[in-house]
PDB file of C-alpha atoms in Angstrom:
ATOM      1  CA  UNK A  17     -31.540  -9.884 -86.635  1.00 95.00           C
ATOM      2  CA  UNK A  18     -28.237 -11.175 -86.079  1.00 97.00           C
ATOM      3  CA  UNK A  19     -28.035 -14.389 -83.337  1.00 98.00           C
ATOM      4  CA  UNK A  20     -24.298 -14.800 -82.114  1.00 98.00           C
ATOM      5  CA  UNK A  21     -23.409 -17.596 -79.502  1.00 98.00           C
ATOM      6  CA  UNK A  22     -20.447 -18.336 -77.014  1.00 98.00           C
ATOM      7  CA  UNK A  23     -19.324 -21.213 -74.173  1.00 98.00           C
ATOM      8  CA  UNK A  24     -17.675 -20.293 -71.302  1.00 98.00           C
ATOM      9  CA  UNK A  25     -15.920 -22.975 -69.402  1.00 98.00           C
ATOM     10  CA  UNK A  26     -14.904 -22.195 -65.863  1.00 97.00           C
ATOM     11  CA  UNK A  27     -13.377 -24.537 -63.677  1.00 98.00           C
ATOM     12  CA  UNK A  28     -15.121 -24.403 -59.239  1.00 98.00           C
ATOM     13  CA  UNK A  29     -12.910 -24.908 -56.446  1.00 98.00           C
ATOM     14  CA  UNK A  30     -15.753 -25.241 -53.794  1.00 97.00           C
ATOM     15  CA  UNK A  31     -18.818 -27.395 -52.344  1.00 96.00           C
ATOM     16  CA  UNK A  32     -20.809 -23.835 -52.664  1.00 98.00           C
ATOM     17  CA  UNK A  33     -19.286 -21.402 -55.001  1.00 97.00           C
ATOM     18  CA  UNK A  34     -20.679 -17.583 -56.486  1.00 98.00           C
ATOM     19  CA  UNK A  35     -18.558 -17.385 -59.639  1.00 98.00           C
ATOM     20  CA  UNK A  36     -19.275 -13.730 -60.923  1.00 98.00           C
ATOM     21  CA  UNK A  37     -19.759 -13.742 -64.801  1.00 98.00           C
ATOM     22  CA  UNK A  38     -20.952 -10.291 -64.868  1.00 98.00           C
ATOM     23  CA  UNK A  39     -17.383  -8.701 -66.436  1.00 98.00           C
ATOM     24  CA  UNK A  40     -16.735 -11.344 -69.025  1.00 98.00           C
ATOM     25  CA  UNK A  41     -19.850 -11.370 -70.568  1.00 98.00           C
ATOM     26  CA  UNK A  42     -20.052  -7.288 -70.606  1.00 98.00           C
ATOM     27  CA  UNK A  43     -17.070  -7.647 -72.296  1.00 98.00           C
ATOM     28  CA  UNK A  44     -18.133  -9.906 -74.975  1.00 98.00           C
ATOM     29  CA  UNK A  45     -21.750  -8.100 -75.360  1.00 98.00           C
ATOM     30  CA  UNK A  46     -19.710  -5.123 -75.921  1.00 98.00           C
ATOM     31  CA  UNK A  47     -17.209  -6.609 -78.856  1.00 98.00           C
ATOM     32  CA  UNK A  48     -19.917  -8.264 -80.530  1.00 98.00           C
ATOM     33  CA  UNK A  49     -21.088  -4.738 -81.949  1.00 97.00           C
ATOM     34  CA  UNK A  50     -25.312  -5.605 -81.083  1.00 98.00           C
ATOM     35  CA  UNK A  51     -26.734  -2.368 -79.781  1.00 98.00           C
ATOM     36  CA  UNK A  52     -30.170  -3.934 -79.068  1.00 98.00           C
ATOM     37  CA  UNK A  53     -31.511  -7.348 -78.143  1.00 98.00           C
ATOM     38  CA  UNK A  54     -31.673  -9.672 -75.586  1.00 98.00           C
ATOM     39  CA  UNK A  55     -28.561 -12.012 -74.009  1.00 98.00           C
ATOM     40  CA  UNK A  56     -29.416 -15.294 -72.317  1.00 98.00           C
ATOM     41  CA  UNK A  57     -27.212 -16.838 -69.696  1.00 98.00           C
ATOM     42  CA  UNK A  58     -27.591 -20.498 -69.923  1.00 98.00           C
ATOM     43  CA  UNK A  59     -25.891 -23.368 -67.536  1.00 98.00           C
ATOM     44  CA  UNK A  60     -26.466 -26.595 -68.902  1.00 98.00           C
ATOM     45  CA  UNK A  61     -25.585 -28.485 -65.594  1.00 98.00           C
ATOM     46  CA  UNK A  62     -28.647 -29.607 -62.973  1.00 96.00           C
ATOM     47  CA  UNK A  63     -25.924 -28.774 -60.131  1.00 98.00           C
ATOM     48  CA  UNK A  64     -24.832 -25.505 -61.343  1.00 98.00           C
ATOM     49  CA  UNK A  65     -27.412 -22.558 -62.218  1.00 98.00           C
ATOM     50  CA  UNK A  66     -27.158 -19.251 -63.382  1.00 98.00           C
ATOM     51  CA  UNK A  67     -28.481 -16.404 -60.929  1.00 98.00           C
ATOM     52  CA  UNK A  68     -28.296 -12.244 -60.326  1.00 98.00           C
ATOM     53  CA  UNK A  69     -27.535 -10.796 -57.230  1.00 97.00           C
ATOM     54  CA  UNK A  70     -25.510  -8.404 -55.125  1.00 97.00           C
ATOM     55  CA  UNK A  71     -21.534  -8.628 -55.543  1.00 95.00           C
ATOM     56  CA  UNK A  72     -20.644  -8.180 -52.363  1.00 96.00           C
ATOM     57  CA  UNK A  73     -18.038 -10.851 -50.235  1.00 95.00           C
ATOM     58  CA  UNK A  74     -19.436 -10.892 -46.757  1.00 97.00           C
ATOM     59  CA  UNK A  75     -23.241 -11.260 -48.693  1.00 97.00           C
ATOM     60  CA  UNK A  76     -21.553 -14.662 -50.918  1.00 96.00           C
ATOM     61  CA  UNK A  77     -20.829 -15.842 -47.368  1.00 97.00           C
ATOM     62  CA  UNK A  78     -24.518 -15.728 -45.890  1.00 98.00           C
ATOM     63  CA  UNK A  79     -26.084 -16.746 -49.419  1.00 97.00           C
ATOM     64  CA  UNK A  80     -23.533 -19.535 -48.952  1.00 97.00           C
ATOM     65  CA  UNK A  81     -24.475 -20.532 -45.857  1.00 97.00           C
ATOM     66  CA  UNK A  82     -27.516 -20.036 -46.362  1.00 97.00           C
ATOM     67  CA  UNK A  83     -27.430 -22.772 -48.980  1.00 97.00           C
ATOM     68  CA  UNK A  84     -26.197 -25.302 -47.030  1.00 97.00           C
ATOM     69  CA  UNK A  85     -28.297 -24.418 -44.182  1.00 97.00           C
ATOM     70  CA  UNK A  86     -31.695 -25.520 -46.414  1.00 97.00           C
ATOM     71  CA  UNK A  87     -30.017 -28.616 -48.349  1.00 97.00           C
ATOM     72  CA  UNK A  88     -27.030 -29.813 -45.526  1.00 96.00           C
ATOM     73  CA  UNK A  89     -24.658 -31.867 -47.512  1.00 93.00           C
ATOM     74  CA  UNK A  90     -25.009 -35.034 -44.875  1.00 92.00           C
ATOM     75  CA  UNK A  91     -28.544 -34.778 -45.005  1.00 93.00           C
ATOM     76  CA  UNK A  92     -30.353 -38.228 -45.364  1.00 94.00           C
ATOM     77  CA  UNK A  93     -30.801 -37.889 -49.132  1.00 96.00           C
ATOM     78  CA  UNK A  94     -32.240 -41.108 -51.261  1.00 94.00           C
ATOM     79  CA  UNK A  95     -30.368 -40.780 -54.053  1.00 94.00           C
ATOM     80  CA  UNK A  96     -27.280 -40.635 -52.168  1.00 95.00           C
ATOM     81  CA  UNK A  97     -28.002 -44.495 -51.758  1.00 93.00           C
ATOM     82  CA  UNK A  98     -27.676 -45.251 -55.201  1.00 89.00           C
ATOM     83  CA  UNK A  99     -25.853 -42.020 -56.850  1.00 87.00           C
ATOM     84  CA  UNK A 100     -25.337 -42.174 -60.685  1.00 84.00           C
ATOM     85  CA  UNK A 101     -21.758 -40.597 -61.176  1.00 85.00           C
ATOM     86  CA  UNK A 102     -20.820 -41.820 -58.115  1.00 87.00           C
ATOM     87  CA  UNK A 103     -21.115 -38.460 -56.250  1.00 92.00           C
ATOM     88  CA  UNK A 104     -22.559 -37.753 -53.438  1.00 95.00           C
ATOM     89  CA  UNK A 105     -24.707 -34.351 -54.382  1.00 96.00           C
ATOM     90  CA  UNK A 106     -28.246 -34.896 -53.768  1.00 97.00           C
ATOM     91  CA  UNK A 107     -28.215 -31.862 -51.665  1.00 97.00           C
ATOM     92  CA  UNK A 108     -27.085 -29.671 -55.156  1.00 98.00           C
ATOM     93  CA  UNK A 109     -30.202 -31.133 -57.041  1.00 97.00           C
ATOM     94  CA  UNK A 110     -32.342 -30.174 -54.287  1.00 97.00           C
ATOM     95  CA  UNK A 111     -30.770 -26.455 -54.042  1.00 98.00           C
ATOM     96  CA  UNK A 112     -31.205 -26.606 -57.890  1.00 97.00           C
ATOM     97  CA  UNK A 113     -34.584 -26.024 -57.517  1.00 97.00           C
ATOM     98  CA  UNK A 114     -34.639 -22.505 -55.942  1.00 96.00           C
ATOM     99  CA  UNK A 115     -32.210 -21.108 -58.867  1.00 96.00           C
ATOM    100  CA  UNK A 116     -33.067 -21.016 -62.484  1.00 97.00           C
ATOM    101  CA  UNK A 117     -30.498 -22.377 -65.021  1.00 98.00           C
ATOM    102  CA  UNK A 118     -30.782 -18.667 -67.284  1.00 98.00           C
ATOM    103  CA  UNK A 119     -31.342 -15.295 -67.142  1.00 98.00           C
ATOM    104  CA  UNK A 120     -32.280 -13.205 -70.088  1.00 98.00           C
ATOM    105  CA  UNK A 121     -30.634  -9.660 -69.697  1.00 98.00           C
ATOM    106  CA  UNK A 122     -32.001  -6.839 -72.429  1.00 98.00           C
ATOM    107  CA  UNK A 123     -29.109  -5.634 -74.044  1.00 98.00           C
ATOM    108  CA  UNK A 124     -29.721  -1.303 -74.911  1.00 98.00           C
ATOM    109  CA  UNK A 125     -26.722   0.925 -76.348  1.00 98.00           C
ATOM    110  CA  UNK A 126     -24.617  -2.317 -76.094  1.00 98.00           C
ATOM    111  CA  UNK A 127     -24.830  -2.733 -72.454  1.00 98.00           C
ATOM    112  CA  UNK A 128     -26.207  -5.148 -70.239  1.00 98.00           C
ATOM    113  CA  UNK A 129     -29.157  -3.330 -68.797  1.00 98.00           C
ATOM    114  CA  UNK A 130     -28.923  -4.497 -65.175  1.00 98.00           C
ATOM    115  CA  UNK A 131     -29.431  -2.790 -61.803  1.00 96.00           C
ATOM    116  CA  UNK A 132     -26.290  -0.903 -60.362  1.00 95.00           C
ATOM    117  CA  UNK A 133     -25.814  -3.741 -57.691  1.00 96.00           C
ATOM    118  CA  UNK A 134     -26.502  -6.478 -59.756  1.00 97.00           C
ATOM    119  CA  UNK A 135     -23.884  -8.719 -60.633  1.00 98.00           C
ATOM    120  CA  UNK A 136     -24.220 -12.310 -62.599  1.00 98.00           C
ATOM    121  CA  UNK A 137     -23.097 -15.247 -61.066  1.00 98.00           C
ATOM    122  CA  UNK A 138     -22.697 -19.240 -62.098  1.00 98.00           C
ATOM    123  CA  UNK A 139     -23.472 -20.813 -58.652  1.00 98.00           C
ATOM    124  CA  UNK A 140     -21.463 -23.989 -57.850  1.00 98.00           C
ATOM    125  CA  UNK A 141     -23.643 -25.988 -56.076  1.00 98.00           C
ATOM    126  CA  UNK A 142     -21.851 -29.743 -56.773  1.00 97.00           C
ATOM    127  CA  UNK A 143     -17.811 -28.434 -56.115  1.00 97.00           C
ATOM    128  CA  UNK A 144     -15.363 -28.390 -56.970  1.00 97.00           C
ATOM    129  CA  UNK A 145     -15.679 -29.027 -60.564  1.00 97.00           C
ATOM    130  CA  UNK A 146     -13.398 -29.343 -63.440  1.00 97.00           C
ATOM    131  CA  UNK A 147     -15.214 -27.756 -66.279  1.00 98.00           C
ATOM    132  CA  UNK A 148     -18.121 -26.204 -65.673  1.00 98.00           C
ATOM    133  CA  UNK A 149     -19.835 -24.685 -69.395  1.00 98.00           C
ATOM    134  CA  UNK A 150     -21.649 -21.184 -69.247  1.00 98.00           C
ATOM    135  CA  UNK A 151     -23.685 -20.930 -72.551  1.00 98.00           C
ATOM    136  CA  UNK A 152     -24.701 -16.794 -73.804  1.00 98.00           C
ATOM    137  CA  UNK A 153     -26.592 -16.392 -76.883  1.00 98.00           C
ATOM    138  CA  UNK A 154     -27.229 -12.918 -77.695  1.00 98.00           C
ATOM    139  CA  UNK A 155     -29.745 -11.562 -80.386  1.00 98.00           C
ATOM    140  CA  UNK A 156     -30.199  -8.524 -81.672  1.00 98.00           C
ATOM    141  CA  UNK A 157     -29.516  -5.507 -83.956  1.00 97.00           C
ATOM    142  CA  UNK A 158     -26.195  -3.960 -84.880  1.00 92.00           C
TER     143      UNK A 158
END
C-alpha cells in the first residue's frame, strides 16, 4: 500500500466563501498513478471545513445565506468579548459545528468516486483569509 500526501493553500476573499476543490484534487488523484484506495480531504482550521455538495452559483448563494441566517455575524456571541486572535468570528466556530473538517472519497480506476452533482468544497466560514491549508492524503494501490 502506497500512502502519498499533499497541502493545498488557498487564499478566501469572503465572510462566507464555497471554494470548489473538486478539479484540483481530481487532478492530483489522477497523476499520482493509485487506481484504488481511499483520499481524505482534511482542513486543519476550526473556521474553515471541508464539505460535498452541489456546484451550482445561485445554490452557493442560499447555502450562503443560509449560513449566516443560523450564526448572524453581530449576533451576541461570548467569546466575541474576549476573542483570542483578536477577531471577531464566534459566529464561524458556531457554523463549524454543522460541517465536518474531512471527507474520505473512495478512489476506483483512479477517479474520485463521487455522485455526478457532487462537487468538493473548502467552506470559508472566518473571511477573508490569507492562507487557508487543504490537507489530501491518499492511500492505496497502484
Amino acid at each position: 500500500m502506497t500512502i502519498l500526501r499533499r497541502q493545498l493553500t488557498l487564499a478566501t476573499t469572503q465572510s462566507i466563501e464555497f471554494i470548489d476543490l473538486t478539479d484540483a484534487v481530481r487532478s492530483w488523484v489522477r497523476a499520482t498513478g493509485i487506481r484504488d484506495g481511499l483520499l481524505t480531504v482534511t482542513s486543519p482550521h476550526t473556521t474553515a471545513r471541508i464539505t460535498r455538495n452541489e456546484r451550482e452559483a445561485e445554490l452557493q448563494r442560499d447555502m450562503t445565506r443560509f449560513l449566516e441566517t443560523i450564526a448572524p455575524l453581530d449576533g451576541s456571541y461570548g467569546h466575541n468579548l474576549a476573542p483570542v486572535d483578536d477577531r471577531l468570528n464566534a459566529h464561524a466556530h458556531l457554523l463549524g459545528l454543522f460541517m465536518p473538517a474531512s471527507e474520505t472519497i473512495p478512489v476506483a480506476d483512479g477517479e474520485l468516486v463521487m455522485g455526478g452533482w457532487q462537487a468538493l468544497f473548502l467552506v470559508e466560514l472566518d473571511g477573508p483569509r490569507e492562507a487557508r491549508q487543504v490537507h489530501l492524503q491518499l492511500m492505496g494501490e497502484a
